[in-house]
Amino acid sequence: MITFAAPWAFLILPLPFLVWKFAPAHRERVRALRVPFFRQLVAAIGIQPGSGAVVLDRSRWQWLLGALIWALIVTALARPEYEGDAVSLQKPARDLIVAVDISGSMEQEDFIASDGKKMQRLDGVKQVLKPFLEGREGERVALIVFGTKAFVQAPLTTDLDTVLELLQETDVGMAGPHTALGDAIGLAIRQFESSEVEQRLLILLSDGRDTASTMSPVNAAAIAAQRKVKILTIGVGDPNSEEKENRVDVDTLKAIAKRTGGQFFFANDEKALAGVYNQIDKLAPKMVDSETYRPHHSLAHWPMGLALLLSLLGLASRMLPRAGWRASGQRRTAP
């Protein structure tokens, strides 16, 4: 479908006719030949002297060519556009950050896979996170990993394949042996500062107590609540482990979630963790806005190019012998 972005330009279409009809003719003084005894000469011939003029008599095709060129120029000024089919674009209505604990305790092989075999905690989290993140298509997702320090592994992006690839490349101990829950929350808050959407969700997965944060996790959660960030916490591991650092601090994870209006989940195997993600989907469904628009492709260069071509053709025709020119009224009054 062809439309015009500036259809008001067609109002100037009759402008040349109005100029030709109402504007005064162009006059130009030229040198004249003086004839002796001019009055006697014209009296003998029997004619009445008048002002001299040379009138250009254009052929019909020249009039048509000029009119066509002007119509093409006006059409180009009206900015014709080709309107394509409607296209629907999805844009994120919520930003999601996944913070994964990769401290030394995540190396323990007590995570139960779907086939009943035990596997490393971090490997189990990776395995179950993959389908969950694949279901986030259309949302912006970021990945934070933390141990003694917290690091942004992937900033907020809709490129989920890259996020998954970076998740698979993480390993236990890459961020240090200890656990810094509060620092991970603080880093997530800083990442959300660049977000322009209202829905902000942090999913925090950890298997140990906070042992290395510069800010307590609960205080960090209070700041997150002020910034309208909801935190869902997931405990991975054994809360009754003999090693104190490897125990899941259920009370702290619950307090973090409660402070932000979120929820705490506990998962000790792949099936349970997959069920947790299903509950998260119900609690906080994927948020995507759609926007429909029609692409417009400018066609103004076509009439303008054709007008230029016809102008060159008309100019070439004027360089030929002026057979279409006619002299009329070539008479000059006596001085």
mmCIF file of C-alpha atoms in Angstrom:
data_model
loop_
_atom_site.group_PDB
_atom_site.id
_atom_site.type_symbol
_atom_site.label_atom_id
_atom_site.label_comp_id
_atom_site.label_asym_id
_atom_site.label_seq_id
_atom_site.Cartn_x
_atom_site.Cartn_y
_atom_site.Cartn_z
ATOM 1 C CA MET A 1 0.000 0.000 0.000
ATOM 2 C CA ILE A 2 1.395 3.414 -1.016
ATOM 3 C CA THR A 3 0.765 6.431 1.219
ATOM 4 C CA PHE A 4 2.056 10.023 1.333
ATOM 5 C CA ALA A 5 3.784 11.414 4.408
ATOM 6 C CA ALA A 6 3.183 15.038 3.298
ATOM 7 C CA PRO A 7 0.022 15.023 1.125
ATOM 8 C CA TRP A 8 -0.391 18.795 1.627
ATOM 9 C CA ALA A 9 2.386 19.250 -0.971
ATOM 10 C CA PHE A 10 -0.180 18.557 -3.706
ATOM 11 C CA LEU A 11 -1.708 21.969 -2.907
ATOM 12 C CA ILE A 12 1.082 23.635 -4.894
ATOM 13 C CA LEU A 13 0.313 21.537 -7.989
ATOM 14 C CA PRO A 14 -1.585 24.398 -9.806
ATOM 15 C CA LEU A 15 1.128 26.951 -8.977
ATOM 16 C CA PRO A 16 2.700 27.080 -12.509
ATOM 17 C CA PHE A 17 -0.730 27.638 -14.108
ATOM 18 C CA LEU A 18 -1.480 30.496 -11.693
ATOM 19 C CA VAL A 19 1.887 32.105 -12.452
ATOM 20 C CA TRP A 20 1.332 31.755 -16.214
ATOM 21 C CA LYS A 21 -2.206 33.126 -15.931
ATOM 22 C CA PHE A 22 -1.745 36.077 -13.592
ATOM 23 C CA ALA A 23 1.928 36.998 -13.418
ATOM 24 C CA PRO A 24 3.107 39.750 -15.849
ATOM 25 C CA ALA A 25 5.038 38.598 -18.906
ATOM 26 C CA HIS A 26 8.770 38.883 -18.859
ATOM 27 C CA ARG A 27 10.081 41.902 -20.785
ATOM 28 C CA GLU A 28 13.631 42.590 -21.782
ATOM 29 C CA ARG A 29 15.163 45.588 -23.596
ATOM 30 C CA VAL A 30 17.366 44.715 -26.599
ATOM 31 C CA ARG A 31 19.225 46.744 -29.179
ATOM 32 C CA ALA A 32 17.170 47.801 -32.230
ATOM 33 C CA LEU A 33 18.054 48.670 -35.787
ATOM 34 C CA ARG A 34 17.321 52.288 -36.673
ATOM 35 C CA VAL A 35 15.753 52.725 -40.136
ATOM 36 C CA PRO A 36 15.964 56.156 -41.921
ATOM 37 C CA PHE A 37 12.662 57.717 -42.825
ATOM 38 C CA PHE A 38 10.825 55.172 -40.634
ATOM 39 C CA ARG A 39 7.536 57.085 -40.489
ATOM 40 C CA GLN A 40 7.374 57.576 -44.221
ATOM 41 C CA LEU A 41 8.280 53.912 -44.754
ATOM 42 C CA VAL A 42 5.506 52.492 -42.579
ATOM 43 C CA ALA A 43 3.018 55.003 -44.004
ATOM 44 C CA ALA A 44 3.861 53.862 -47.521
ATOM 45 C CA ILE A 45 3.462 50.219 -46.511
ATOM 46 C CA GLY A 46 0.168 50.992 -44.797
ATOM 47 C CA ILE A 47 0.841 49.463 -41.376
ATOM 48 C CA GLN A 48 0.595 50.822 -37.835
ATOM 49 C CA PRO A 49 3.879 50.643 -35.864
ATOM 50 C CA GLY A 50 3.832 49.141 -32.350
ATOM 51 C CA SER A 51 6.109 47.709 -29.635
ATOM 52 C CA GLY A 52 8.386 44.936 -30.856
ATOM 53 C CA ALA A 53 8.237 41.439 -29.307
ATOM 54 C CA VAL A 54 9.602 37.948 -29.871
ATOM 55 C CA VAL A 55 7.144 35.262 -28.729
ATOM 56 C CA LEU A 56 8.249 31.706 -28.010
ATOM 57 C CA ASP A 57 5.771 29.223 -29.427
ATOM 58 C CA ARG A 58 6.254 25.887 -27.634
ATOM 59 C CA SER A 59 4.990 22.664 -29.099
ATOM 60 C CA ARG A 60 2.343 20.555 -27.402
ATOM 61 C CA TRP A 61 4.784 17.874 -26.276
ATOM 62 C CA GLN A 62 6.940 20.529 -24.558
ATOM 63 C CA TRP A 63 3.917 21.711 -22.575
ATOM 64 C CA LEU A 64 3.106 18.117 -21.614
ATOM 65 C CA LEU A 65 6.734 17.413 -20.671
ATOM 66 C CA GLY A 66 6.880 20.477 -18.422
ATOM 67 C CA ALA A 67 3.591 19.581 -16.760
ATOM 68 C CA LEU A 68 4.765 16.007 -16.170
ATOM 69 C CA ILE A 69 8.084 17.121 -14.690
ATOM 70 C CA TRP A 70 6.314 19.503 -12.300
ATOM 71 C CA ALA A 71 3.829 16.789 -11.266
ATOM 72 C CA LEU A 72 6.721 14.400 -10.517
ATOM 73 C CA ILE A 73 8.520 17.027 -8.417
ATOM 74 C CA VAL A 74 5.369 17.709 -6.391
ATOM 75 C CA THR A 75 4.846 13.955 -5.935
ATOM 76 C CA ALA A 76 8.388 13.632 -4.580
ATOM 77 C CA LEU A 77 7.741 16.540 -2.173
ATOM 78 C CA ALA A 78 4.646 14.690 -0.925
ATOM 79 C CA ARG A 79 7.048 11.895 0.186
ATOM 80 C CA PRO A 80 5.416 8.728 -1.147
ATOM 81 C CA GLU A 81 6.008 5.686 1.045
ATOM 82 C CA TYR A 82 5.343 1.987 0.727
ATOM 83 C CA GLU A 83 3.578 0.719 3.831
ATOM 84 C CA GLY A 84 4.548 -2.869 4.583
ATOM 85 C CA ASP A 85 2.701 -5.537 6.511
ATOM 86 C CA ALA A 86 2.162 -5.065 10.238
ATOM 87 C CA VAL A 87 5.078 -6.277 12.377
ATOM 88 C CA SER A 88 4.738 -7.141 16.064
ATOM 89 C CA LEU A 89 7.721 -6.449 18.291
ATOM 90 C CA GLN A 90 8.143 -7.832 21.773
ATOM 91 C CA LYS A 91 9.819 -5.663 24.360
ATOM 92 C CA PRO A 92 10.625 -6.631 27.944
ATOM 93 C CA ALA A 93 8.135 -5.588 30.595
ATOM 94 C CA ARG A 94 10.301 -7.050 33.358
ATOM 95 C CA ASP A 95 14.015 -7.431 34.035
ATOM 96 C CA LEU A 96 15.248 -10.626 35.673
ATOM 97 C CA ILE A 97 18.591 -11.252 37.389
ATOM 98 C CA VAL A 98 19.734 -14.723 38.420
ATOM 99 C CA ALA A 99 22.402 -14.750 41.145
ATOM 100 C CA VAL A 100 24.136 -18.128 41.518
ATOM 101 C CA ASP A 101 26.342 -19.127 44.445
ATOM 102 C CA ILE A 102 29.620 -20.662 43.189
ATOM 103 C CA SER A 103 31.439 -20.765 46.533
ATOM 104 C CA GLY A 104 33.489 -23.772 47.575
ATOM 105 C CA SER A 105 30.532 -25.532 49.202
ATOM 106 C CA MET A 106 28.800 -25.850 45.808
ATOM 107 C CA GLU A 107 31.388 -28.527 44.979
ATOM 108 C CA GLN A 108 29.741 -31.131 47.191
ATOM 109 C CA GLU A 109 28.128 -33.993 45.301
ATOM 110 C CA ASP A 110 24.854 -34.376 47.167
ATOM 111 C CA PHE A 111 22.478 -32.973 44.554
ATOM 112 C CA ILE A 112 20.141 -35.729 43.396
ATOM 113 C CA ALA A 113 19.552 -35.908 39.645
ATOM 114 C CA SER A 114 16.312 -37.077 38.025
ATOM 115 C CA ASP A 115 17.767 -40.578 37.594
ATOM 116 C CA GLY A 116 18.599 -40.820 41.309
ATOM 117 C CA LYS A 117 22.357 -40.291 40.903
ATOM 118 C CA LYS A 118 24.209 -37.739 42.988
ATOM 119 C CA MET A 119 25.954 -34.866 41.259
ATOM 120 C CA GLN A 120 27.747 -31.661 42.112
ATOM 121 C CA ARG A 121 25.427 -28.971 43.449
ATOM 122 C CA LEU A 122 26.486 -26.368 40.868
ATOM 123 C CA ASP A 123 26.091 -28.843 37.998
ATOM 124 C CA GLY A 124 22.587 -29.635 39.191
ATOM 125 C CA VAL A 125 21.698 -25.944 39.342
ATOM 126 C CA LYS A 126 23.076 -25.422 35.822
ATOM 127 C CA GLN A 127 21.103 -28.369 34.496
ATOM 128 C CA VAL A 128 17.803 -27.109 35.876
ATOM 129 C CA LEU A 129 18.447 -23.415 35.176
ATOM 130 C CA LYS A 130 18.812 -24.077 31.453
ATOM 131 C CA PRO A 131 15.132 -24.869 30.654
ATOM 132 C CA PHE A 132 14.022 -22.125 33.049
ATOM 133 C CA LEU A 133 16.085 -19.456 31.246
ATOM 134 C CA GLU A 134 15.054 -20.786 27.836
ATOM 135 C CA GLY A 135 11.474 -20.042 28.866
ATOM 136 C CA ARG A 136 12.377 -16.373 29.477
ATOM 137 C CA GLU A 137 12.363 -15.478 25.773
ATOM 138 C CA GLY A 138 11.431 -11.827 25.354
ATOM 139 C CA GLU A 139 12.638 -10.818 28.827
ATOM 140 C CA ARG A 140 15.942 -9.196 29.711
ATOM 141 C CA VAL A 141 18.040 -11.496 31.898
ATOM 142 C CA ALA A 142 21.332 -10.940 33.716
ATOM 143 C CA LEU A 143 23.622 -13.444 35.447
ATOM 144 C CA ILE A 144 25.554 -12.739 38.654
ATOM 145 C CA VAL A 145 27.904 -15.263 40.242
ATOM 146 C CA PHE A 146 29.220 -14.857 43.738
ATOM 147 C CA GLY A 147 31.535 -16.435 46.248
ATOM 148 C CA THR A 148 33.877 -14.325 48.342
ATOM 149 C CA LYS A 149 33.155 -11.562 45.796
ATOM 150 C CA ALA A 150 30.209 -10.977 43.488
ATOM 151 C CA PHE A 151 30.683 -10.520 39.742
ATOM 152 C CA VAL A 152 28.429 -9.733 36.783
ATOM 153 C CA GLN A 153 28.834 -12.682 34.453
ATOM 154 C CA ALA A 154 26.280 -11.295 31.950
ATOM 155 C CA PRO A 155 24.583 -7.856 32.068
ATOM 156 C CA LEU A 156 20.876 -7.419 31.354
ATOM 157 C CA THR A 157 20.274 -8.723 27.853
ATOM 158 C CA THR A 158 17.709 -10.512 25.701
ATOM 159 C CA ASP A 159 20.480 -12.731 24.284
ATOM 160 C CA LEU A 160 19.614 -15.772 26.383
ATOM 161 C CA ASP A 161 21.953 -18.062 24.459
ATOM 162 C CA THR A 162 24.931 -16.004 25.652
ATOM 163 C CA VAL A 163 23.652 -16.014 29.231
ATOM 164 C CA LEU A 164 23.312 -19.810 29.155
ATOM 165 C CA GLU A 165 26.761 -20.209 27.630
ATOM 166 C CA LEU A 166 28.334 -18.024 30.318
ATOM 167 C CA LEU A 167 26.472 -19.974 32.991
ATOM 168 C CA GLN A 168 27.900 -23.247 31.687
ATOM 169 C CA GLU A 169 31.416 -21.755 31.765
ATOM 170 C CA THR A 170 31.257 -20.937 35.483
ATOM 171 C CA ASP A 171 32.961 -23.263 37.932
ATOM 172 C CA VAL A 172 33.125 -23.692 41.680
ATOM 173 C CA GLY A 173 35.580 -21.375 43.405
ATOM 174 C CA MET A 174 35.929 -18.909 40.517
ATOM 175 C CA ALA A 175 34.707 -16.103 42.791
ATOM 176 C CA GLY A 176 36.403 -17.339 45.970
ATOM 177 C CA PRO A 177 35.613 -20.022 48.554
ATOM 178 C CA HIS A 178 33.321 -18.007 50.854
ATOM 179 C CA THR A 179 29.746 -16.727 50.430
ATOM 180 C CA ALA A 180 28.814 -13.037 50.050
ATOM 181 C CA LEU A 181 25.017 -12.933 49.842
ATOM 182 C CA GLY A 182 24.723 -9.251 50.729
ATOM 183 C CA ASP A 183 27.269 -8.207 48.089
ATOM 184 C CA ALA A 184 25.412 -10.224 45.440
ATOM 185 C CA ILE A 185 22.171 -8.407 46.282
ATOM 186 C CA GLY A 186 23.940 -5.029 46.226
ATOM 187 C CA LEU A 187 25.468 -5.795 42.827
ATOM 188 C CA ALA A 188 22.040 -6.796 41.490
ATOM 189 C CA ILE A 189 20.593 -3.486 42.720
ATOM 190 C CA ARG A 190 23.281 -1.590 40.782
ATOM 191 C CA GLN A 191 22.451 -3.584 37.672
ATOM 192 C CA PHE A 192 18.787 -2.658 38.010
ATOM 193 C CA GLU A 193 19.696 1.055 38.064
ATOM 194 C CA SER A 194 19.895 0.994 34.262
ATOM 195 C CA SER A 195 16.466 -0.647 34.013
ATOM 196 C CA GLU A 196 13.540 1.431 32.760
ATOM 197 C CA VAL A 197 10.821 -1.125 33.551
ATOM 198 C CA GLU A 198 8.892 -1.313 36.802
ATOM 199 C CA GLN A 199 8.964 -5.118 37.202
ATOM 200 C CA ARG A 200 12.372 -6.130 38.637
ATOM 201 C CA LEU A 201 12.966 -9.665 39.876
ATOM 202 C CA LEU A 202 16.059 -11.203 41.495
ATOM 203 C CA ILE A 203 16.327 -14.983 41.883
ATOM 204 C CA LEU A 204 19.015 -15.811 44.449
ATOM 205 C CA LEU A 205 20.376 -19.376 44.653
ATOM 206 C CA SER A 206 22.703 -20.236 47.533
ATOM 207 C CA ASP A 207 23.754 -23.232 49.612
ATOM 208 C CA GLY A 208 25.664 -21.550 52.435
ATOM 209 C CA ARG A 209 25.668 -18.904 55.123
ATOM 210 C CA ASP A 210 26.792 -15.344 54.464
ATOM 211 C CA THR A 211 30.462 -15.257 55.501
ATOM 212 C CA ALA A 212 32.079 -12.544 53.369
ATOM 213 C CA SER A 213 29.645 -9.665 52.707
ATOM 214 C CA THR A 214 30.526 -6.056 53.492
ATOM 215 C CA MET A 215 26.775 -5.419 53.997
ATOM 216 C CA SER A 216 24.398 -7.784 55.736
ATOM 217 C CA PRO A 217 21.994 -9.594 53.381
ATOM 218 C CA VAL A 218 18.904 -8.329 55.231
ATOM 219 C CA ASN A 219 20.050 -4.692 55.001
ATOM 220 C CA ALA A 220 20.789 -5.178 51.302
ATOM 221 C CA ALA A 221 17.294 -6.625 50.900
ATOM 222 C CA ALA A 222 15.821 -3.534 52.584
ATOM 223 C CA ILE A 223 17.549 -1.321 50.007
ATOM 224 C CA ALA A 224 16.274 -3.620 47.248
ATOM 225 C CA ALA A 225 12.730 -3.183 48.551
ATOM 226 C CA GLN A 226 13.138 0.607 48.364
ATOM 227 C CA ARG A 227 14.231 0.234 44.727
ATOM 228 C CA LYS A 228 11.155 -1.928 43.981
ATOM 229 C CA VAL A 229 13.215 -5.101 43.465
ATOM 230 C CA LYS A 230 11.474 -8.360 44.411
ATOM 231 C CA ILE A 231 13.788 -11.184 45.556
ATOM 232 C CA LEU A 232 12.959 -14.877 45.355
ATOM 233 C CA THR A 233 15.467 -16.982 47.320
ATOM 234 C CA ILE A 234 16.245 -20.653 46.730
ATOM 235 C CA GLY A 235 18.185 -22.781 49.192
ATOM 236 C CA VAL A 236 20.284 -25.530 47.628
ATOM 237 C CA GLY A 237 21.974 -28.008 49.962
ATOM 238 C CA ASP A 238 21.583 -29.587 53.373
ATOM 239 C CA PRO A 239 20.380 -27.305 56.194
ATOM 240 C CA ASN A 240 21.580 -29.904 58.728
ATOM 241 C CA SER A 241 25.090 -30.359 57.368
ATOM 242 C CA GLU A 242 27.843 -31.094 59.907
ATOM 243 C CA GLU A 243 29.952 -28.316 58.393
ATOM 244 C CA LYS A 244 28.534 -24.999 59.577
ATOM 245 C CA GLU A 245 29.605 -23.030 56.479
ATOM 246 C CA ASN A 246 27.892 -25.541 54.182
ATOM 247 C CA ARG A 247 24.514 -25.356 55.914
ATOM 248 C CA VAL A 248 21.721 -23.508 54.179
ATOM 249 C CA ASP A 249 20.829 -20.460 56.262
ATOM 250 C CA VAL A 250 17.071 -20.841 55.815
ATOM 251 C CA ASP A 251 16.228 -18.029 58.244
ATOM 252 C CA THR A 252 18.336 -15.472 56.376
ATOM 253 C CA LEU A 253 17.012 -16.512 52.972
ATOM 254 C CA LYS A 254 13.449 -16.278 54.274
ATOM 255 C CA ALA A 255 14.125 -12.846 55.785
ATOM 256 C CA ILE A 256 15.572 -11.588 52.474
ATOM 257 C CA ALA A 257 12.539 -12.760 50.520
ATOM 258 C CA LYS A 258 10.043 -11.446 53.071
ATOM 259 C CA ARG A 259 11.666 -7.989 53.184
ATOM 260 C CA THR A 260 11.110 -7.515 49.434
ATOM 261 C CA GLY A 261 7.696 -9.139 49.157
ATOM 262 C CA GLY A 262 9.203 -12.268 47.611
ATOM 263 C CA GLN A 263 9.190 -15.902 48.641
ATOM 264 C CA PHE A 264 11.640 -18.567 49.849
ATOM 265 C CA PHE A 265 11.954 -21.996 48.245
ATOM 266 C CA PHE A 266 14.015 -24.987 49.300
ATOM 267 C CA ALA A 267 15.298 -27.509 46.766
ATOM 268 C CA ASN A 268 17.593 -30.443 47.465
ATOM 269 C CA ASP A 269 17.296 -32.323 44.175
ATOM 270 C CA GLU A 270 16.718 -31.740 40.463
ATOM 271 C CA LYS A 271 13.045 -32.640 40.555
ATOM 272 C CA ALA A 272 12.379 -30.367 43.515
ATOM 273 C CA LEU A 273 14.314 -27.498 41.941
ATOM 274 C CA ALA A 274 12.403 -27.897 38.669
ATOM 275 C CA GLY A 275 9.185 -27.731 40.700
ATOM 276 C CA VAL A 276 10.460 -24.539 42.328
ATOM 277 C CA TYR A 277 10.888 -22.924 38.901
ATOM 278 C CA ASN A 278 7.348 -23.942 37.960
ATOM 279 C CA GLN A 279 6.092 -22.258 41.130
ATOM 280 C CA ILE A 280 8.139 -19.159 40.281
ATOM 281 C CA ASP A 281 6.521 -19.060 36.832
ATOM 282 C CA LYS A 282 3.100 -19.061 38.493
ATOM 283 C CA LEU A 283 4.135 -16.543 41.145
ATOM 284 C CA ALA A 284 5.831 -14.190 38.668
ATOM 285 C CA PRO A 285 4.748 -15.020 35.090
ATOM 286 C CA LYS A 286 6.876 -13.914 32.161
ATOM 287 C CA MET A 287 6.256 -10.241 31.456
ATOM 288 C CA VAL A 288 6.511 -9.142 27.815
ATOM 289 C CA ASP A 289 4.840 -6.223 26.068
ATOM 290 C CA SER A 290 4.104 -6.350 22.351
ATOM 291 C CA GLU A 291 4.147 -3.391 20.012
ATOM 292 C CA THR A 292 2.771 -3.388 16.465
ATOM 293 C CA TYR A 293 3.970 -1.079 13.731
ATOM 294 C CA ARG A 294 4.047 -0.954 9.947
ATOM 295 C CA PRO A 295 7.430 -0.402 8.265
ATOM 296 C CA HIS A 296 7.546 2.470 5.766
ATOM 297 C CA HIS A 297 9.947 2.547 2.824
ATOM 298 C CA SER A 298 10.457 5.898 1.099
ATOM 299 C CA LEU A 299 9.725 6.024 -2.652
ATOM 300 C CA ALA A 300 10.453 9.750 -3.125
ATOM 301 C CA HIS A 301 13.662 9.063 -5.068
ATOM 302 C CA TRP A 302 11.707 7.435 -7.899
ATOM 303 C CA PRO A 303 9.595 10.459 -9.022
ATOM 304 C CA MET A 304 12.516 12.821 -8.378
ATOM 305 C CA GLY A 305 14.852 10.695 -10.468
ATOM 306 C CA LEU A 306 12.302 10.459 -13.281
ATOM 307 C CA ALA A 307 11.774 14.246 -13.177
ATOM 308 C CA LEU A 308 15.536 14.771 -13.504
ATOM 309 C CA LEU A 309 15.705 12.381 -16.450
ATOM 310 C CA LEU A 310 12.840 14.149 -18.262
ATOM 311 C CA SER A 311 14.456 17.530 -17.540
ATOM 312 C CA LEU A 312 17.656 16.368 -19.205
ATOM 313 C CA LEU A 313 15.596 15.140 -22.157
ATOM 314 C CA GLY A 314 13.898 18.537 -22.454
ATOM 315 C CA LEU A 315 17.237 20.330 -22.212
ATOM 316 C CA ALA A 316 18.646 18.181 -24.989
ATOM 317 C CA SER A 317 15.665 18.972 -27.198
ATOM 318 C CA ARG A 318 16.249 22.716 -26.777
ATOM 319 C CA MET A 319 19.766 22.332 -28.088
ATOM 320 C CA LEU A 320 18.309 21.176 -31.443
ATOM 321 C CA PRO A 321 17.427 23.737 -34.174
ATOM 322 C CA ARG A 322 14.649 25.986 -32.864
ATOM 323 C CA ALA A 323 12.049 24.968 -35.392
ATOM 324 C CA GLY A 324 9.336 25.533 -32.835
ATOM 325 C CA TRP A 325 10.241 29.177 -32.315
ATOM 326 C CA ARG A 326 8.280 31.843 -34.114
ATOM 327 C CA ALA A 327 8.967 35.562 -34.405
ATOM 328 C CA SER A 328 5.868 37.712 -34.256
ATOM 329 C CA GLY A 329 5.296 41.453 -34.065
ATOM 330 C CA GLN A 330 8.938 42.301 -34.718
ATOM 331 C CA ARG A 331 8.226 45.946 -35.131
ATOM 332 C CA ARG A 332 9.850 48.836 -33.437
ATOM 333 C CA THR A 333 8.521 52.351 -33.062
ATOM 334 C CA ALA A 334 10.505 55.200 -34.509
ATOM 335 C CA PRO A 335 12.744 57.061 -32.108
#
